[in-house]
Tab-separated table of C-alpha atoms in Angstrom:
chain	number	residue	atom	x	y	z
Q	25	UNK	CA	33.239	-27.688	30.920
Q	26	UNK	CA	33.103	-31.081	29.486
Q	27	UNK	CA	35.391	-32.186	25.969
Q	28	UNK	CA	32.189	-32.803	24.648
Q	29	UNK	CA	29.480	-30.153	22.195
Q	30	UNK	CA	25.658	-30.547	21.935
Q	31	UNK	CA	26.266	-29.167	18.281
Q	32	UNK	CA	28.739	-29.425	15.875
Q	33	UNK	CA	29.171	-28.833	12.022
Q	34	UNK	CA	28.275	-31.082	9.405
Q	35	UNK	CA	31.273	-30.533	7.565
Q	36	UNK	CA	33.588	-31.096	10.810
Q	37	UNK	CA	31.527	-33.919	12.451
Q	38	UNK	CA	33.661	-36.831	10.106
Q	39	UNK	CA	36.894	-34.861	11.343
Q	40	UNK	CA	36.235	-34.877	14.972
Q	41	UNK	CA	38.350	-37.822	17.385
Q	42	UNK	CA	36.280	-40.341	19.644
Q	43	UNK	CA	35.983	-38.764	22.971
Q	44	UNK	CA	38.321	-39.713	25.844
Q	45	UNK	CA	36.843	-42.548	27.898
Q	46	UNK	CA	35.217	-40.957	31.018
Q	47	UNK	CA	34.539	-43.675	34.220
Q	48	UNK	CA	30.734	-42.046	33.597
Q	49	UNK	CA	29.264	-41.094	30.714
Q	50	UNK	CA	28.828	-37.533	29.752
Q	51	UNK	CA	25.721	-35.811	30.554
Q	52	UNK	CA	23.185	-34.242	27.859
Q	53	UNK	CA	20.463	-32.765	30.010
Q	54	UNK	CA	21.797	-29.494	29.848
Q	55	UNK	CA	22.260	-29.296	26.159
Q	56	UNK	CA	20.576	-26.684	24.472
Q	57	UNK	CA	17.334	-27.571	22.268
Q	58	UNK	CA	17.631	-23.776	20.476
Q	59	UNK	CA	20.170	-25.616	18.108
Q	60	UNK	CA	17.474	-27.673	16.779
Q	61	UNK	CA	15.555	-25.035	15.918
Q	62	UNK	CA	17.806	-23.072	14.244
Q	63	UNK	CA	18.651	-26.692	11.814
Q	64	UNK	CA	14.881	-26.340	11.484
Q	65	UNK	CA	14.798	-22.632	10.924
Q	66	UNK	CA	17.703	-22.762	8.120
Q	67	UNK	CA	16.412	-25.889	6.281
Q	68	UNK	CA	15.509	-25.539	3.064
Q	69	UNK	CA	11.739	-26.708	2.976
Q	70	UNK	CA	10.363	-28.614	0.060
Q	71	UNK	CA	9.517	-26.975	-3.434
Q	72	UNK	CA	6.036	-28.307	-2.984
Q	73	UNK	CA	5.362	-27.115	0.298
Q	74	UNK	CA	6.353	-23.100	-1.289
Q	75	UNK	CA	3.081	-22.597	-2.735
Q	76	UNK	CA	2.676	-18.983	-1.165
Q	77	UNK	CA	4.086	-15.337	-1.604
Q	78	UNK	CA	6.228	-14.603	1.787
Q	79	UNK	CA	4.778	-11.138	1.440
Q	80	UNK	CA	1.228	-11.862	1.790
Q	81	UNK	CA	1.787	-12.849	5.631
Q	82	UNK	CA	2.222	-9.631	6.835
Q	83	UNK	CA	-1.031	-8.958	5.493
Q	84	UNK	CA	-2.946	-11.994	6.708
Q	85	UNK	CA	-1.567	-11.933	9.979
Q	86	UNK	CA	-2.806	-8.334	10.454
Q	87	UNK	CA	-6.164	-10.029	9.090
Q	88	UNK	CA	-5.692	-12.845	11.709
Q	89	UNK	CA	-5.311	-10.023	14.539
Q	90	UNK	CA	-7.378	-7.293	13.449
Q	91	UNK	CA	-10.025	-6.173	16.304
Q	92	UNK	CA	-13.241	-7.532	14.324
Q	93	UNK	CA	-11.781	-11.236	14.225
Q	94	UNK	CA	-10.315	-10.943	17.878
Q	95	UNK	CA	-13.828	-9.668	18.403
Q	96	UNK	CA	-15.588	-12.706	16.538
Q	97	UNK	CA	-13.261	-15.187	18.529
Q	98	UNK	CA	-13.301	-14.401	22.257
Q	99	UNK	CA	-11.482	-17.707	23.165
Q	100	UNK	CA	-8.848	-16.186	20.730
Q	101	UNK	CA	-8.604	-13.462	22.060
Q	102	UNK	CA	-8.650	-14.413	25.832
Q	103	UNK	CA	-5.841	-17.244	24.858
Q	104	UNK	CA	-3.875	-14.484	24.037
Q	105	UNK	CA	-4.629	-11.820	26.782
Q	106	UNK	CA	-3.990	-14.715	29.196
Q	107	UNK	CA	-0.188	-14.495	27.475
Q	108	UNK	CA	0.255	-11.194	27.765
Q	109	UNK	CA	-0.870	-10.775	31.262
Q	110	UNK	CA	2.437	-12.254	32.428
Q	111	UNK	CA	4.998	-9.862	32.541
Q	112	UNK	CA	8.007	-12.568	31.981
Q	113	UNK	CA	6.335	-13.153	28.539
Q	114	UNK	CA	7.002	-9.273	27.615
Q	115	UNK	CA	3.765	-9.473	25.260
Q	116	UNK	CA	4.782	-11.923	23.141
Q	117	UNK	CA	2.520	-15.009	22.361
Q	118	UNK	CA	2.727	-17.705	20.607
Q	119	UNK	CA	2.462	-17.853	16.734
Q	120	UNK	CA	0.844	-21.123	16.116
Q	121	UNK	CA	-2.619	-19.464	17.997
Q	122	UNK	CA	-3.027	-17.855	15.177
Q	123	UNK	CA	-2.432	-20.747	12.474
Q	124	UNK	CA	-5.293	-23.146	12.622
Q	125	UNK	CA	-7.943	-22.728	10.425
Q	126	UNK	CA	-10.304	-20.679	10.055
Q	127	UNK	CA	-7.492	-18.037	10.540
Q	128	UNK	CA	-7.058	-16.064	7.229
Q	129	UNK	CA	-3.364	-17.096	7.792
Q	130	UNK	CA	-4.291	-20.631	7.921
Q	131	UNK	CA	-5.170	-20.203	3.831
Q	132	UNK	CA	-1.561	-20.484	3.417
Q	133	UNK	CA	-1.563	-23.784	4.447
Q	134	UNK	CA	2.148	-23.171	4.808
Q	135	UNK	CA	4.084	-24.362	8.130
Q	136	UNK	CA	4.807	-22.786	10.963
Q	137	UNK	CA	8.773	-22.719	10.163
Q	138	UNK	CA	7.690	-21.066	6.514
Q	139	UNK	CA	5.779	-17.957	8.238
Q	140	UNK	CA	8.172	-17.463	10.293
Q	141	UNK	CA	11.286	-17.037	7.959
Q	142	UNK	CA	8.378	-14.980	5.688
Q	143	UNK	CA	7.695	-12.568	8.442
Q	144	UNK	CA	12.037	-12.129	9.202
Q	145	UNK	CA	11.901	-11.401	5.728
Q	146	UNK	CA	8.700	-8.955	5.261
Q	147	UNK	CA	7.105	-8.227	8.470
Q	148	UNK	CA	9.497	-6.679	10.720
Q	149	UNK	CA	7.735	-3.385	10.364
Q	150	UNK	CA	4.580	-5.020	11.979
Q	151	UNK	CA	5.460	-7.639	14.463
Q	152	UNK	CA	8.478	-8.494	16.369
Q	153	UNK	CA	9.698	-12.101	16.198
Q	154	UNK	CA	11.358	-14.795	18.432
Q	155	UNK	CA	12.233	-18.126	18.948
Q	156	UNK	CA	11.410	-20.048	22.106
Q	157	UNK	CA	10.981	-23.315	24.098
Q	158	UNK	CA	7.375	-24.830	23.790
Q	159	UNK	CA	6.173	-24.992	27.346
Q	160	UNK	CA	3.174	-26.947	29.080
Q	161	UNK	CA	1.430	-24.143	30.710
Q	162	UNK	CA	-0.735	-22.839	27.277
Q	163	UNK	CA	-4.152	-23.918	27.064
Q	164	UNK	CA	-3.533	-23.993	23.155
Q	165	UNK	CA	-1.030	-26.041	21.120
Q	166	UNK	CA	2.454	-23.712	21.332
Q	167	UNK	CA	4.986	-24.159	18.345
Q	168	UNK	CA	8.577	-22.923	18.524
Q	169	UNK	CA	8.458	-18.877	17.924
Q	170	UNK	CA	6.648	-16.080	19.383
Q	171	UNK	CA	4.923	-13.121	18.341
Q	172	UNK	CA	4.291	-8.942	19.540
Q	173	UNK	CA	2.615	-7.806	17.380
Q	174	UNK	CA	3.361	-3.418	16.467
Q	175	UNK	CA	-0.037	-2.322	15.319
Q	176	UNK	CA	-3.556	-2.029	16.838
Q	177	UNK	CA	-1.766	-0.735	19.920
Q	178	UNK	CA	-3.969	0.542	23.068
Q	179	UNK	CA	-5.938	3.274	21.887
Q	180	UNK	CA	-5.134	2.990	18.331
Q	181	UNK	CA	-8.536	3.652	16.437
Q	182	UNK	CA	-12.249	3.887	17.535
Q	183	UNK	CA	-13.498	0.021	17.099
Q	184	UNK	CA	-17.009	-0.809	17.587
Q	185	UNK	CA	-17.883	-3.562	20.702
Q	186	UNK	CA	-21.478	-4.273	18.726
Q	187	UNK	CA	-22.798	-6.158	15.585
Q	188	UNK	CA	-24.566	-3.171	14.280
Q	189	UNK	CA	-21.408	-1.186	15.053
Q	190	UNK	CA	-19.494	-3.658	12.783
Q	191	UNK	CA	-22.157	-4.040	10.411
Q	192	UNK	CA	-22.205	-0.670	9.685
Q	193	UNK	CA	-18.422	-0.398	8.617
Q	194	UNK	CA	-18.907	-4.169	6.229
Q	195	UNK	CA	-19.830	-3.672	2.516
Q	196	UNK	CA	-20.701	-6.324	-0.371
Q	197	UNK	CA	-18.841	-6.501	-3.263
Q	198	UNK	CA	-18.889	-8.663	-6.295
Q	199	UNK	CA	-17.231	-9.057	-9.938
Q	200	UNK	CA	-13.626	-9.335	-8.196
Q	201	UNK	CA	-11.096	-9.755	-11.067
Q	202	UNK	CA	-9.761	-12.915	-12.109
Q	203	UNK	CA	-6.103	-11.715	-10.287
Q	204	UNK	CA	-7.922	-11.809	-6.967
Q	205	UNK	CA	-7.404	-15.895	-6.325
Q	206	UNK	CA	-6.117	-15.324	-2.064
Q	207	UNK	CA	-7.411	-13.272	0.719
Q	208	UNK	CA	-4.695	-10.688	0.238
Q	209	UNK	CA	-4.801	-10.380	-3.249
Q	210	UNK	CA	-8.292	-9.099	-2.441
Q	211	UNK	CA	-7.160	-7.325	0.154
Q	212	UNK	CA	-4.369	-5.532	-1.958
Q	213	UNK	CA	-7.086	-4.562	-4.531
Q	214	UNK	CA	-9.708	-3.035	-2.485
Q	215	UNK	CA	-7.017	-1.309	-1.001
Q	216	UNK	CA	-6.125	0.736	-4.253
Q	217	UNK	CA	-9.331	1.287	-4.542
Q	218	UNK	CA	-10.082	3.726	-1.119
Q	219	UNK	CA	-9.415	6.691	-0.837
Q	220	UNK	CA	-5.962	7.969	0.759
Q	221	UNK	CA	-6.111	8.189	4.277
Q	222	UNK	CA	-6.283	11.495	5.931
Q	223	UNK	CA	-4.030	12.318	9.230
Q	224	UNK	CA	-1.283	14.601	10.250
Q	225	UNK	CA	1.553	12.385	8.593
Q	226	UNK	CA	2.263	10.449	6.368
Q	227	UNK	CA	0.661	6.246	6.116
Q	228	UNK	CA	2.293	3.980	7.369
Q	229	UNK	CA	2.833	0.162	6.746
Q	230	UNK	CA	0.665	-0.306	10.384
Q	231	UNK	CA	-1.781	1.893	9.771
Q	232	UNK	CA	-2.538	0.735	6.420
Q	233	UNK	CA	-2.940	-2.730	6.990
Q	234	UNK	CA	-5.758	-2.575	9.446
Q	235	UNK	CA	-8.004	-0.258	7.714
Q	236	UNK	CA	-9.387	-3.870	6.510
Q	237	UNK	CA	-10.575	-6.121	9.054
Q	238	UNK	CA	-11.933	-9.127	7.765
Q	239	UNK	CA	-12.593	-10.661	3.987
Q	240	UNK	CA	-14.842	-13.675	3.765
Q	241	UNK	CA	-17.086	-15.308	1.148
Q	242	UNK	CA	-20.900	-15.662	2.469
Q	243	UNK	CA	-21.525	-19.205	2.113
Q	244	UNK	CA	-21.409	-21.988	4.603
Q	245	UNK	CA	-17.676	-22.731	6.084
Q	246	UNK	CA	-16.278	-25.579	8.538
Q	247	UNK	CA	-14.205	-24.718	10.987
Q	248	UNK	CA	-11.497	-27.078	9.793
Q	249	UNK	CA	-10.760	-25.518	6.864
Q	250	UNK	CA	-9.040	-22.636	5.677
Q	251	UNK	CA	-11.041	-20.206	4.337
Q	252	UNK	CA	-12.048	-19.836	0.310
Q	253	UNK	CA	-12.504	-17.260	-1.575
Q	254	UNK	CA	-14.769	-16.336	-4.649
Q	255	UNK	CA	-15.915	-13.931	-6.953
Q	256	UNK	CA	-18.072	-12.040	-4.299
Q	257	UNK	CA	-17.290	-11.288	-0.706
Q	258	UNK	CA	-17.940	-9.526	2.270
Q	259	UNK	CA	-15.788	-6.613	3.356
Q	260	UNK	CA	-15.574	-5.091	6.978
Q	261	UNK	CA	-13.493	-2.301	6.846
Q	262	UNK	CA	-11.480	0.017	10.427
Q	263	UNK	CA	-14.138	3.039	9.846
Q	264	UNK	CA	-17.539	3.969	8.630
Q	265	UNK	CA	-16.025	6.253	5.918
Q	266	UNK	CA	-13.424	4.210	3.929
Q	267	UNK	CA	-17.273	1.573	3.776
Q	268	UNK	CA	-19.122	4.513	2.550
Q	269	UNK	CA	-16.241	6.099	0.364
Q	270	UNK	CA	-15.947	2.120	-1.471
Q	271	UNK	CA	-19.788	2.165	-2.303
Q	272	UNK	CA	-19.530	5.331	-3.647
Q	273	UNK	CA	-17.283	4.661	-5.848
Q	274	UNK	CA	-18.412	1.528	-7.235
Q	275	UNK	CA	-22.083	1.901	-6.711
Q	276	UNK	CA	-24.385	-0.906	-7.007
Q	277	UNK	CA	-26.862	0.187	-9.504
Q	278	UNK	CA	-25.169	3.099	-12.694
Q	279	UNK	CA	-22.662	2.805	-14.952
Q	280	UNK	CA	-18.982	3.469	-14.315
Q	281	UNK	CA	-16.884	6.187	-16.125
Q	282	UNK	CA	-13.413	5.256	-16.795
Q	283	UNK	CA	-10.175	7.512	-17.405
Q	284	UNK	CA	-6.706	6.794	-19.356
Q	285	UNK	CA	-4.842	8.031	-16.305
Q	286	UNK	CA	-6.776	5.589	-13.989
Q	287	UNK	CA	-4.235	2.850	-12.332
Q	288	UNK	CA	-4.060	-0.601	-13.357
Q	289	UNK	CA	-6.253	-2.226	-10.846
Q	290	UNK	CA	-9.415	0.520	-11.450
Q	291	UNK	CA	-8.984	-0.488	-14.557
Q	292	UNK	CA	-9.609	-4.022	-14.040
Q	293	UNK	CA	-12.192	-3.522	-11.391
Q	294	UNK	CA	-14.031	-1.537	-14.662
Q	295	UNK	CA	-13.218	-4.316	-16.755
Q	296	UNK	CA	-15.173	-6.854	-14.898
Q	297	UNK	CA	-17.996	-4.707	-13.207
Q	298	UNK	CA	-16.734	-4.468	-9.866
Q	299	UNK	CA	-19.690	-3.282	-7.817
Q	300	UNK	CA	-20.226	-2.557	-3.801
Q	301	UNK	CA	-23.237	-2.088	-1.674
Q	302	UNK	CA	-23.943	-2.383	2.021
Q	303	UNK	CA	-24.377	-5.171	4.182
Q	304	UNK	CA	-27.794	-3.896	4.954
Q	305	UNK	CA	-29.000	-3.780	1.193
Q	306	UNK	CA	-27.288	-7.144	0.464
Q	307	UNK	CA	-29.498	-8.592	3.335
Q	308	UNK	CA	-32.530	-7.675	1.412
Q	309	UNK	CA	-31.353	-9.022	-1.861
Q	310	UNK	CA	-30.121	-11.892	-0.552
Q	311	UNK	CA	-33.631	-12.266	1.186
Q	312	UNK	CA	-35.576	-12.102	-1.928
Q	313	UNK	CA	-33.139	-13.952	-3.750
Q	314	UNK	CA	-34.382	-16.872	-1.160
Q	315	UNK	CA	-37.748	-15.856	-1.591
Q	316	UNK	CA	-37.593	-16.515	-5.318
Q	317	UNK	CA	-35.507	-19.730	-5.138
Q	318	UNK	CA	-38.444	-21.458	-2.864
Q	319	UNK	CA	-41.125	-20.223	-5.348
Q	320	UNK	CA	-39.597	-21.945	-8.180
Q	321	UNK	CA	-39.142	-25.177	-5.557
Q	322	UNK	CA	-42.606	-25.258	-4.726
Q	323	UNK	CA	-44.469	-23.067	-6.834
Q	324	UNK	CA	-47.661	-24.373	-5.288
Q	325	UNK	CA	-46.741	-23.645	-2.052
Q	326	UNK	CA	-46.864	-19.679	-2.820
Q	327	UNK	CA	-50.196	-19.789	-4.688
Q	328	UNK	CA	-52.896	-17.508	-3.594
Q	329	UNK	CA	-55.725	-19.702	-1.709
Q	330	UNK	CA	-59.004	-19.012	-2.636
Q	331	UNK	CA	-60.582	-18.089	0.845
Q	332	UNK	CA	-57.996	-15.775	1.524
Q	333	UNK	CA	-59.978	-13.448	-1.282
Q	334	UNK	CA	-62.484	-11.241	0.774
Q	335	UNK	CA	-65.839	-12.340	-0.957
Q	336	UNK	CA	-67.153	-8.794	-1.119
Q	337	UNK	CA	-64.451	-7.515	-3.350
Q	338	UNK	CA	-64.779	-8.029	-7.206
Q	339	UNK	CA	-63.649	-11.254	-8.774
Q	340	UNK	CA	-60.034	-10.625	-10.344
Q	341	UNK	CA	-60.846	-10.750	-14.372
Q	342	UNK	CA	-58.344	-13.983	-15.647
Q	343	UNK	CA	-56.636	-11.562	-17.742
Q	344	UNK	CA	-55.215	-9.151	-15.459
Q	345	UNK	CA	-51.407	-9.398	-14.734
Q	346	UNK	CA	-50.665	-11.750	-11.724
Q	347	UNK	CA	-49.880	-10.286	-8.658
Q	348	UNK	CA	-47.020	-12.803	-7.858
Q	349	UNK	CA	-43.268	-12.353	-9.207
Q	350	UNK	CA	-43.601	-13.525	-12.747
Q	351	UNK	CA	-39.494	-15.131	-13.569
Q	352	UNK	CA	-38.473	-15.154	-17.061
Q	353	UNK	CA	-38.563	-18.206	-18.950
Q	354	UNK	CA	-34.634	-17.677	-19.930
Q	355	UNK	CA	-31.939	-15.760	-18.599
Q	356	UNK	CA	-32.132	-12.517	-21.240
Q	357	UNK	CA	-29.094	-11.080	-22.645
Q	358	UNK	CA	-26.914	-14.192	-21.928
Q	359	UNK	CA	-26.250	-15.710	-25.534
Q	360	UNK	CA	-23.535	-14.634	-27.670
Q	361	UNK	CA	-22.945	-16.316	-31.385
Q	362	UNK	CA	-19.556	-16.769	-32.232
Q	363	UNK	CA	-18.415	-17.224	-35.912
Q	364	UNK	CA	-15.350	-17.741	-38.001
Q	365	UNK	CA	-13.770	-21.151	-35.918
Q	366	UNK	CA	-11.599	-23.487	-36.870
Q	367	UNK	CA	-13.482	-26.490	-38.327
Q	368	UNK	CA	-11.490	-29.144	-36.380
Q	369	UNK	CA	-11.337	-27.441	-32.833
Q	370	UNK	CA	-14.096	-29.148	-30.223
Q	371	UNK	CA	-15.992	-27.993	-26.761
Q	372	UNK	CA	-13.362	-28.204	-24.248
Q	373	UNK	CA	-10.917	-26.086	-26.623
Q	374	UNK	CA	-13.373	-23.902	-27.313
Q	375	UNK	CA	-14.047	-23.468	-23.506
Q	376	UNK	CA	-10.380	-22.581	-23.295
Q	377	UNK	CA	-10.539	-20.341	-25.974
Q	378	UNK	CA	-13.345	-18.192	-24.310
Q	379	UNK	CA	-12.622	-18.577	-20.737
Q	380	UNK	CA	-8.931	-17.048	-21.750
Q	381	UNK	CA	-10.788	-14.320	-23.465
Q	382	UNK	CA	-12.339	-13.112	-20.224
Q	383	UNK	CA	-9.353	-13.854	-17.562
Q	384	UNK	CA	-10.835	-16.791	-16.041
Q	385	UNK	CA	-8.734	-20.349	-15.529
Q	386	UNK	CA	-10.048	-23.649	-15.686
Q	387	UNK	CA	-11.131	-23.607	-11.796
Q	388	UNK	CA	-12.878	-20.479	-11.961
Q	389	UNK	CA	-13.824	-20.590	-15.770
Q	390	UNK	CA	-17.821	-21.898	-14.394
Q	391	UNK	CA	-18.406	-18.453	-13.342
Q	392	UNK	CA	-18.203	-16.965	-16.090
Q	393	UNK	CA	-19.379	-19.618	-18.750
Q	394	UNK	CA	-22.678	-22.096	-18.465
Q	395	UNK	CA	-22.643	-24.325	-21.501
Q	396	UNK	CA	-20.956	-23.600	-25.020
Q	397	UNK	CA	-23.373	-25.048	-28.256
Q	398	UNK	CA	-21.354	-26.288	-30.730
Q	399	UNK	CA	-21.509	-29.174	-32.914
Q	400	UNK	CA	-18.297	-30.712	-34.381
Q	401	UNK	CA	-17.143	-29.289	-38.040
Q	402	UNK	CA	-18.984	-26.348	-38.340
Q	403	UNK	CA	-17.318	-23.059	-37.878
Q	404	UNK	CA	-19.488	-20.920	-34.921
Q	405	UNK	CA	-21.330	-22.198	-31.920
Q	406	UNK	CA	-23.621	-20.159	-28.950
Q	407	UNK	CA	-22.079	-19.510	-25.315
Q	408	UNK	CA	-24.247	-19.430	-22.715
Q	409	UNK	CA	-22.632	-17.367	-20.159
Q	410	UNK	CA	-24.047	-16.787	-16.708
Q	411	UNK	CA	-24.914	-13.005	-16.509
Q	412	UNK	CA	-25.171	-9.876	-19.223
Q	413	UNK	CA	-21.989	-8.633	-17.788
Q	414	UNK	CA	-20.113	-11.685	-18.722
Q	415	UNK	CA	-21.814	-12.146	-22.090
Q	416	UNK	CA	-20.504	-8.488	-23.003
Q	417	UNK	CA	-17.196	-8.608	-21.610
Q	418	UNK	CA	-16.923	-11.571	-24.471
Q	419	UNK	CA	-18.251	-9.737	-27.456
Q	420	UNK	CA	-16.199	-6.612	-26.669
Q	421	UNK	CA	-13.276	-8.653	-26.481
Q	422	UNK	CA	-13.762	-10.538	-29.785
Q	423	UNK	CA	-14.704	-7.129	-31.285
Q	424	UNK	CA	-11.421	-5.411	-29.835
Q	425	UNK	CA	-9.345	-7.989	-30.974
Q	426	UNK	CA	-7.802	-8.196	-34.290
Q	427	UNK	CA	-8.154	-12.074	-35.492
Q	428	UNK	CA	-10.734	-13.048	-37.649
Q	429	UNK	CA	-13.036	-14.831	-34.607
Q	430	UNK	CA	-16.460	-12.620	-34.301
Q	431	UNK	CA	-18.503	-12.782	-31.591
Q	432	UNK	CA	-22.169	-10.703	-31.436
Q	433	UNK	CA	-24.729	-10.713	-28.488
Q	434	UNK	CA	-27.835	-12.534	-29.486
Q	435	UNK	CA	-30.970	-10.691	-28.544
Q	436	UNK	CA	-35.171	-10.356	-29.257
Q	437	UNK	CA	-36.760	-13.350	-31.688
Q	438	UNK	CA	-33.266	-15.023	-32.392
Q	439	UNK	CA	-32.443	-15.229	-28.655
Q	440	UNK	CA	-36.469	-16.428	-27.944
Q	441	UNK	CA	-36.138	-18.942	-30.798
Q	442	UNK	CA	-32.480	-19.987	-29.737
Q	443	UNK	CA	-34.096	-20.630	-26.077
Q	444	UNK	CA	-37.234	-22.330	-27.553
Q	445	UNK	CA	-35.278	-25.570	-28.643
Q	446	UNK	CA	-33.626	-25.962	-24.739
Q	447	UNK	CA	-35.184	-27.991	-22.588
Q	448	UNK	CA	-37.234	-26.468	-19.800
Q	449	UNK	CA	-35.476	-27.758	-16.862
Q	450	UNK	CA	-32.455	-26.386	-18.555
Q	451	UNK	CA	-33.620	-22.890	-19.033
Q	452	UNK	CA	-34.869	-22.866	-15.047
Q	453	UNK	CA	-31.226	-23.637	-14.221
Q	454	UNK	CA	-29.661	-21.033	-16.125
Q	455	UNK	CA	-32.163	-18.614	-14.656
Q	456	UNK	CA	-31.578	-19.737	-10.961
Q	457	UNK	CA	-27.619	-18.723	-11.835
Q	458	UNK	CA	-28.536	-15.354	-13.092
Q	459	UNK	CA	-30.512	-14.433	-10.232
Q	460	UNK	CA	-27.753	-15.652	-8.011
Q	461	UNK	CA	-28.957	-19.422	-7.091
Q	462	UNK	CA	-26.984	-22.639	-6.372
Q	463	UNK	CA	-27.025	-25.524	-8.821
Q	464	UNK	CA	-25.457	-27.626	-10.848
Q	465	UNK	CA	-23.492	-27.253	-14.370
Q	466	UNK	CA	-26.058	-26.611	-16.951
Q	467	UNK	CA	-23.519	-28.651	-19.528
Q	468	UNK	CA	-23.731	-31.774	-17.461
Q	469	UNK	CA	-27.128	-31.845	-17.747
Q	470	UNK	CA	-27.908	-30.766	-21.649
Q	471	UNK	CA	-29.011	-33.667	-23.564
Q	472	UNK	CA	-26.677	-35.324	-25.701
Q	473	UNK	CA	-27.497	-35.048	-29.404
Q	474	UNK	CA	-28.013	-38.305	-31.345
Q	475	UNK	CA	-24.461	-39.303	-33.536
Q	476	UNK	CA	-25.788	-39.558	-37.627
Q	477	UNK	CA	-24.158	-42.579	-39.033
């Protein structure tokens, strides 16, 4: 035993006397490299790297090793198997496999030293944790801690091996509340939602957090990145039943009736016109939502050719309704007059005003709001907002509420005349974002009004 530690105190390091003088000096091969992990483990990390709740890693690491994304990542899932195989490694694997993006646990964007200490802290019930030497042999990039995971063990549930088999258990939903920023918070409030599960005991923490399998937003997604989240998103739940039981309950089409003893988060899925339907239904939608995006593209490309008409059949009279999808020339139902402002307030304070009114923020406030009308010292303007349910959701408010502000859907002549005086590329936008099309912010593009001198 040399006179000599690999690891001493900070607070007894100034104390400690120069070493006796060896003839050789002292070697450090054999010091132990677990001491600086455990400086790295008991750091205290930067306030601007803790941008994440520690207990929303339990749930995104059961997201980042449910069946259905092992399933959708066989080199994943091999990586992993090829770990396990060894029986020195006791089923343990390495953590940082499961860190890169697109892992839902990569849309922490927190280190590997933060997800740790979160998962010592919240996850003990679901995975077992330790810390270990990086080593050569792993065909992906090893960190400094381990994982063994204790759910989804062998036999555990009947998971599907096909895409129909998946398919089947994945639903659409849309309207998510405002609250519902991070894959778990979504996953946290379609939980509440389902039903309670049914089984000879009591639910556990395991079981519970794999009856979701994956969350994503349909849209297109680099690898790279971690994934984002918006209003709408597709669901693929453990079992056909809690898919059917959620679109059920929140059917697509039909209005929703509401209790007072209903929890909080029913309540706010009412609030905002939460609505499910199947994968296979939102298929079709999202088909003919395509459709109708290239007809107003190229409407000439979807005109009828003359020689397609069979020349024996009777010449269509000019006044008979045409056969093709005939789009409105404004979104209907989307303009709400407001009265009763302050005469010195302006648009983006105004924008403020009414995107607080519905529980949106400044990055999510475009949703919900297309273009507010108002001109500087009057004292009401027009919102445009992007769908009926939104323009509603504003006029109950104002009517609910108790300050003098008064708000009032605008419908029939007012709303056609209203519409009339926008111009036409304008209106086409604000259509496209009803029906569910891409584009760009309607208020960018409105035509600034001449200043009176």
């Amino acid at each position: 035993m040399t006179d000599t530690f690999a690891f001493l105190p900070r607070q007894f390091a100034s104390k400690r006397k120069p070493p006796t003088p060896h003839s050789t000096a002292p070697s450090h091969r054999n010091n132990p490299p677990a001491s600086t992990l455990i400086q790295e483990l008991s750091a205290p990390q930067p306030a601007s790297d803790a941008r994440f709740e520690e207990n929303d890693v339990p749930l995104l690491l059961a997201l980042s090793l449910s069946k259905y994304w092992l399933w959708m990542n066989p080199e994943l899932r091999m990586d992993i198997e090829r770990c396990t195989r060894v029986r020195a490694n006791d089923n343990f694997f390495p953590l940082s496999y499961i860190l890169a993006p697109p892992s839902p646990l990569s849309s922490l964007e927190a280190s590997e030293t933060q997800i740790a200490k979160a998962l010592r802290t919240h996850g003990t019930s679901l995975v077992d944790l330790r810390m270990t030497i990086p080593s050569a042999d792993h065909k992906r990039k090893a960190g400094s801690f381990e994982i063994r995971p204790a759910f989804d063990s062998g036999g555990e549930g009947d998971y599907p091996t096909t895409r129909k088999g998946w398919d089947d258990r994945t639903v659409y939903v849309e309207n998510l509340p405002v609250k519902c920023k991070t894959l778990a918070g979504v996953c946290r409030f379609i939980s509440s939602l389902l039903l309670p599960q049914e089984g000879p005991g009591p639910s556990t923490p395991s079981s519970d957090c794999t009856r979701i399998q994956n969350i994503v937003s349909p849209g297109s997604h680099s690898d790279d990145e971690p994934p984002k989240l918006k209003s709408f998103a597709l669901v693929t739940f453990k079992t056909v039943k809690d898919a059917i039981s959620l679109v059920e309950s929140w059917p697509w089409t039909g209005l929703q009736s509401l209790h007072e003893t209903e929890a909080e988060n029913k309540k706010e899925a009412f609030r905002f016109g939460f609505r499910a339907c199947s994968k296979t239904i939102w298929e079709g939608l999202n088909a003919e939502y395509l459709r109708y995006q290239q007809q107003l593209a190229h409407p000439t490309r979807f005109a009828p050719k003359q020689h397609d008409i069979d020349r024996d059949e009777p010449r269509i009279p000019t006044s008979s309704p045409s056969l093709s999808i005939t789009l409105p020339s404004y979104p209907p139902n989307c303009l709400v007059f407001i009265r009763n402002l302050d005469h010195g307030t302006n648009k983006t304070a105004l924008r403020v005003l009414f995107s607080t009114a519905l529980g949106y923020d400044a990055g999510t406030v475009d949703e919900a709001i297309d273009y507010v009308d108002y001109t500087k010292g009057v004292d009401s303007c027009h919102v445009r907002l992007t769908s009926p349910l939104h323009a509603n959701a504003l006029v109950k408010f104002y009517t609910d509420a108790a300050g003098a502000i008064k708000a009032e859907l605008i419908t029939g002549t007012r709303e056609e005349v209203y519409w009339e005086r926008v111009p036409e590329k304008v209106r086409q936008q604000a259509v496209m974002r009803l029906v569910g099309g891409s584009g760009t912010e309607t208020e960018e593009r409105e035509p600034k009004r001449r200043k009176k001198r």
